[in-house]
CSV table of C-alpha atoms in Angstrom, one decimal:
chain,number,residue,atom,x,y,z
M,5,UNK,CA,0.0,0.0,0.0
M,6,UNK,CA,1.3,3.4,-1.0
M,7,UNK,CA,1.1,6.2,1.7
M,8,UNK,CA,1.5,10.0,1.2
M,9,UNK,CA,5.2,10.1,2.0
M,10,UNK,CA,6.0,7.3,-0.4
M,11,UNK,CA,3.9,8.9,-3.1
M,12,UNK,CA,5.7,12.3,-2.7
M,13,UNK,CA,9.1,10.6,-2.6
M,14,UNK,CA,8.2,8.6,-5.8
M,15,UNK,CA,7.0,11.7,-7.7
M,16,UNK,CA,10.1,13.7,-6.7
M,17,UNK,CA,12.5,10.8,-7.5
M,18,UNK,CA,10.9,10.4,-11.0
M,19,UNK,CA,11.3,14.2,-11.6
M,20,UNK,CA,7.7,15.1,-11.9
M,21,UNK,CA,8.4,18.6,-10.7
M,22,UNK,CA,5.8,18.8,-8.0
M,23,UNK,CA,5.2,21.4,-5.4
M,24,UNK,CA,4.1,20.1,-2.0
M,25,UNK,CA,1.9,22.3,0.2
M,26,UNK,CA,1.3,21.5,3.9
M,27,UNK,CA,-1.9,22.8,5.6
M,28,UNK,CA,-4.5,22.0,8.1
M,29,UNK,CA,-6.8,19.1,7.3
M,30,UNK,CA,-9.2,19.8,4.5
M,31,UNK,CA,-12.5,17.8,4.3
M,32,UNK,CA,-14.6,19.9,2.0
M,33,UNK,CA,-14.2,22.3,-0.9
M,34,UNK,CA,-15.3,25.1,1.5
M,35,UNK,CA,-12.5,24.0,4.0
M,36,UNK,CA,-10.1,24.0,1.1
M,37,UNK,CA,-11.0,27.5,-0.1
M,38,UNK,CA,-10.5,28.9,3.5
M,39,UNK,CA,-7.4,27.0,4.6
M,40,UNK,CA,-5.2,26.2,1.6
M,41,UNK,CA,-3.9,29.6,1.0
M,42,UNK,CA,-2.7,30.7,-2.5
M,43,UNK,CA,-1.9,27.6,-4.5
M,44,UNK,CA,-1.5,27.9,-8.3
M,45,UNK,CA,-3.5,25.7,-10.6
M,46,UNK,CA,-7.0,24.3,-10.7
M,47,UNK,CA,-8.4,22.7,-7.6
M,48,UNK,CA,-10.5,19.6,-7.6
M,49,UNK,CA,-13.3,17.8,-5.9
M,50,UNK,CA,-13.3,14.1,-6.0
M,51,UNK,CA,-16.4,11.9,-5.9
M,52,UNK,CA,-16.2,8.2,-5.1
M,53,UNK,CA,-19.3,6.6,-6.4
M,54,UNK,CA,-20.8,3.1,-6.6
M,55,UNK,CA,-23.7,1.7,-8.7
M,56,UNK,CA,-26.1,-1.1,-8.0
M,57,UNK,CA,-23.9,-3.6,-9.8
M,58,UNK,CA,-21.0,-2.9,-7.3
M,59,UNK,CA,-19.0,-1.0,-9.9
M,60,UNK,CA,-16.9,1.9,-8.5
M,61,UNK,CA,-16.1,5.2,-10.1
M,62,UNK,CA,-13.9,8.1,-9.1
M,63,UNK,CA,-14.9,11.4,-10.7
M,64,UNK,CA,-12.4,14.3,-10.4
M,65,UNK,CA,-14.0,17.6,-11.3
M,66,UNK,CA,-13.1,21.3,-10.9
M,67,UNK,CA,-14.0,22.4,-7.4
M,68,UNK,CA,-16.7,24.8,-8.6
M,69,UNK,CA,-18.5,22.3,-10.8
M,70,UNK,CA,-22.1,21.5,-9.9
M,71,UNK,CA,-22.4,17.8,-10.5
M,72,UNK,CA,-25.9,16.4,-11.0
M,73,UNK,CA,-25.3,12.7,-10.2
M,74,UNK,CA,-28.5,11.5,-11.9
M,75,UNK,CA,-27.6,13.4,-15.1
M,76,UNK,CA,-23.9,12.5,-15.2
M,77,UNK,CA,-24.5,8.8,-14.4
M,78,UNK,CA,-27.1,8.6,-17.3
M,79,UNK,CA,-24.9,10.5,-19.8
M,80,UNK,CA,-21.8,8.5,-19.0
M,81,UNK,CA,-23.8,5.3,-18.7
M,82,UNK,CA,-22.5,4.5,-15.2
M,83,UNK,CA,-25.8,3.1,-14.0
M,84,UNK,CA,-27.7,4.4,-11.0
M,85,UNK,CA,-24.8,5.8,-8.8
M,86,UNK,CA,-24.6,7.1,-5.3
M,87,UNK,CA,-21.8,8.0,-3.0
M,88,UNK,CA,-19.9,4.9,-2.0
M,89,UNK,CA,-19.7,4.1,1.7
M,90,UNK,CA,-16.6,4.8,3.7
M,91,UNK,CA,-15.8,1.1,4.1
M,92,UNK,CA,-15.6,0.8,0.3
M,93,UNK,CA,-13.3,3.8,0.1
M,94,UNK,CA,-11.0,2.4,2.7
M,95,UNK,CA,-11.0,-1.1,1.3
M,96,UNK,CA,-10.4,-0.2,-2.4
M,97,UNK,CA,-8.4,3.0,-2.2
M,98,UNK,CA,-6.9,2.8,1.3
M,99,UNK,CA,-7.8,6.4,2.2
M,100,UNK,CA,-10.1,8.2,4.6
M,101,UNK,CA,-12.9,10.5,3.7
M,102,UNK,CA,-11.4,14.0,2.8
M,103,UNK,CA,-8.3,12.4,1.4
M,104,UNK,CA,-9.7,11.0,-1.8
M,105,UNK,CA,-7.9,11.9,-5.0
M,106,UNK,CA,-6.7,10.2,-8.2
M,107,UNK,CA,-3.5,9.3,-6.5
M,108,UNK,CA,-5.5,6.9,-4.3
M,109,UNK,CA,-6.1,4.8,-7.5
M,110,UNK,CA,-2.5,3.6,-7.1
M,111,UNK,CA,-3.7,1.5,-4.1
M,112,UNK,CA,-6.4,-0.1,-6.4
M,113,UNK,CA,-4.2,-3.0,-7.4
M,114,UNK,CA,-6.9,-4.9,-9.3
M,115,UNK,CA,-8.2,-1.9,-11.3
M,116,UNK,CA,-11.7,-2.1,-9.9
M,117,UNK,CA,-12.3,1.7,-9.8
M,118,UNK,CA,-13.0,3.5,-13.1
M,119,UNK,CA,-11.4,7.0,-13.2
M,120,UNK,CA,-13.1,10.0,-14.9
M,121,UNK,CA,-11.2,13.3,-15.1
M,122,UNK,CA,-13.4,16.3,-16.1
M,123,UNK,CA,-12.3,18.3,-19.1
M,124,UNK,CA,-11.7,21.5,-17.1
M,125,UNK,CA,-9.0,19.8,-15.1
M,126,UNK,CA,-7.6,18.0,-18.2
M,127,UNK,CA,-7.3,21.3,-20.1
M,128,UNK,CA,-5.6,23.2,-17.2
M,129,UNK,CA,-1.9,23.8,-17.0
M,130,UNK,CA,-1.6,22.7,-13.3
M,131,UNK,CA,-3.8,20.5,-11.1
M,132,UNK,CA,-3.9,20.0,-7.4
M,133,UNK,CA,-4.7,16.8,-5.6
M,134,UNK,CA,-4.2,15.5,-2.0
M,135,UNK,CA,-1.4,12.9,-1.9
M,136,UNK,CA,-3.5,10.3,0.0
M,137,UNK,CA,-3.8,12.6,3.0
M,138,UNK,CA,-5.8,15.8,3.4
M,139,UNK,CA,-3.0,17.8,5.2
M,140,UNK,CA,-1.0,18.1,2.0
M,141,UNK,CA,-1.7,19.2,-1.5
M,142,UNK,CA,0.4,18.4,-4.5
M,143,UNK,CA,0.6,20.8,-7.5
M,144,UNK,CA,1.7,19.1,-10.7
M,145,UNK,CA,1.6,19.9,-14.4
M,146,UNK,CA,-1.5,18.3,-15.8
M,147,UNK,CA,0.3,16.6,-18.7
M,148,UNK,CA,2.8,15.1,-16.2
M,149,UNK,CA,0.0,14.0,-13.9
M,150,UNK,CA,-1.6,12.1,-16.8
M,151,UNK,CA,1.8,10.7,-17.8
M,152,UNK,CA,2.3,9.5,-14.2
M,153,UNK,CA,-1.1,7.8,-14.0
M,154,UNK,CA,-0.6,6.1,-17.4
M,155,UNK,CA,2.9,4.9,-16.4
M,156,UNK,CA,1.2,3.4,-13.3
M,157,UNK,CA,-1.3,1.5,-15.5
M,158,UNK,CA,-4.3,3.7,-14.7
M,159,UNK,CA,-6.9,4.2,-17.4
M,160,UNK,CA,-8.3,7.8,-17.6
M,161,UNK,CA,-11.5,8.8,-19.1
M,162,UNK,CA,-11.7,12.5,-19.9
M,163,UNK,CA,-15.3,13.6,-19.8
M,164,UNK,CA,-17.3,16.8,-20.2
M,165,UNK,CA,-20.0,17.7,-17.8
M,166,UNK,CA,-21.4,20.2,-20.3
M,167,UNK,CA,-21.5,17.7,-23.2
M,168,UNK,CA,-22.2,14.7,-20.9
M,169,UNK,CA,-19.8,12.4,-22.7
M,170,UNK,CA,-16.4,10.9,-22.6
M,171,UNK,CA,-14.1,12.8,-24.9
M,172,UNK,CA,-10.9,10.8,-24.8
M,173,UNK,CA,-9.5,7.8,-23.0
M,174,UNK,CA,-5.8,7.3,-22.0
M,175,UNK,CA,-4.4,4.0,-21.1
M,176,UNK,CA,-1.1,2.1,-21.4
């Protein structure tokens, strides 16, 4: 299992040119806006979802996006989704609520969780995610983040909330 320090060390060792920001624990977008200070790049909110067929999804969106779960689940054909329980989050991604981010997918060794990255994040120069703990934020160039995830065998579906469809898929 990967933890926050090992992840940060790995990203630095592989020269991903990250910036690491330490702050008080952030549990919500509102907490983040108040406590994170001035950090460059687009900030995210991450939704860990489950459908009735026990399929799991991580949707990473820009923090200001209003996500209509019913609409997005229909347009992306995810099935009837709702927020997954904490036990599923801890079992599959090995993180606590408030610490979820795409980096947690590195703990999904069987590839059970499907990852969707919203187009706004994809098109930004820098993105910010928690490194498996909500007392740190990592700023990384978006193209390097995508490269890192692909190198670690994570499939990424780029989707548009406005268009309601997958625009592109990255995989190794």
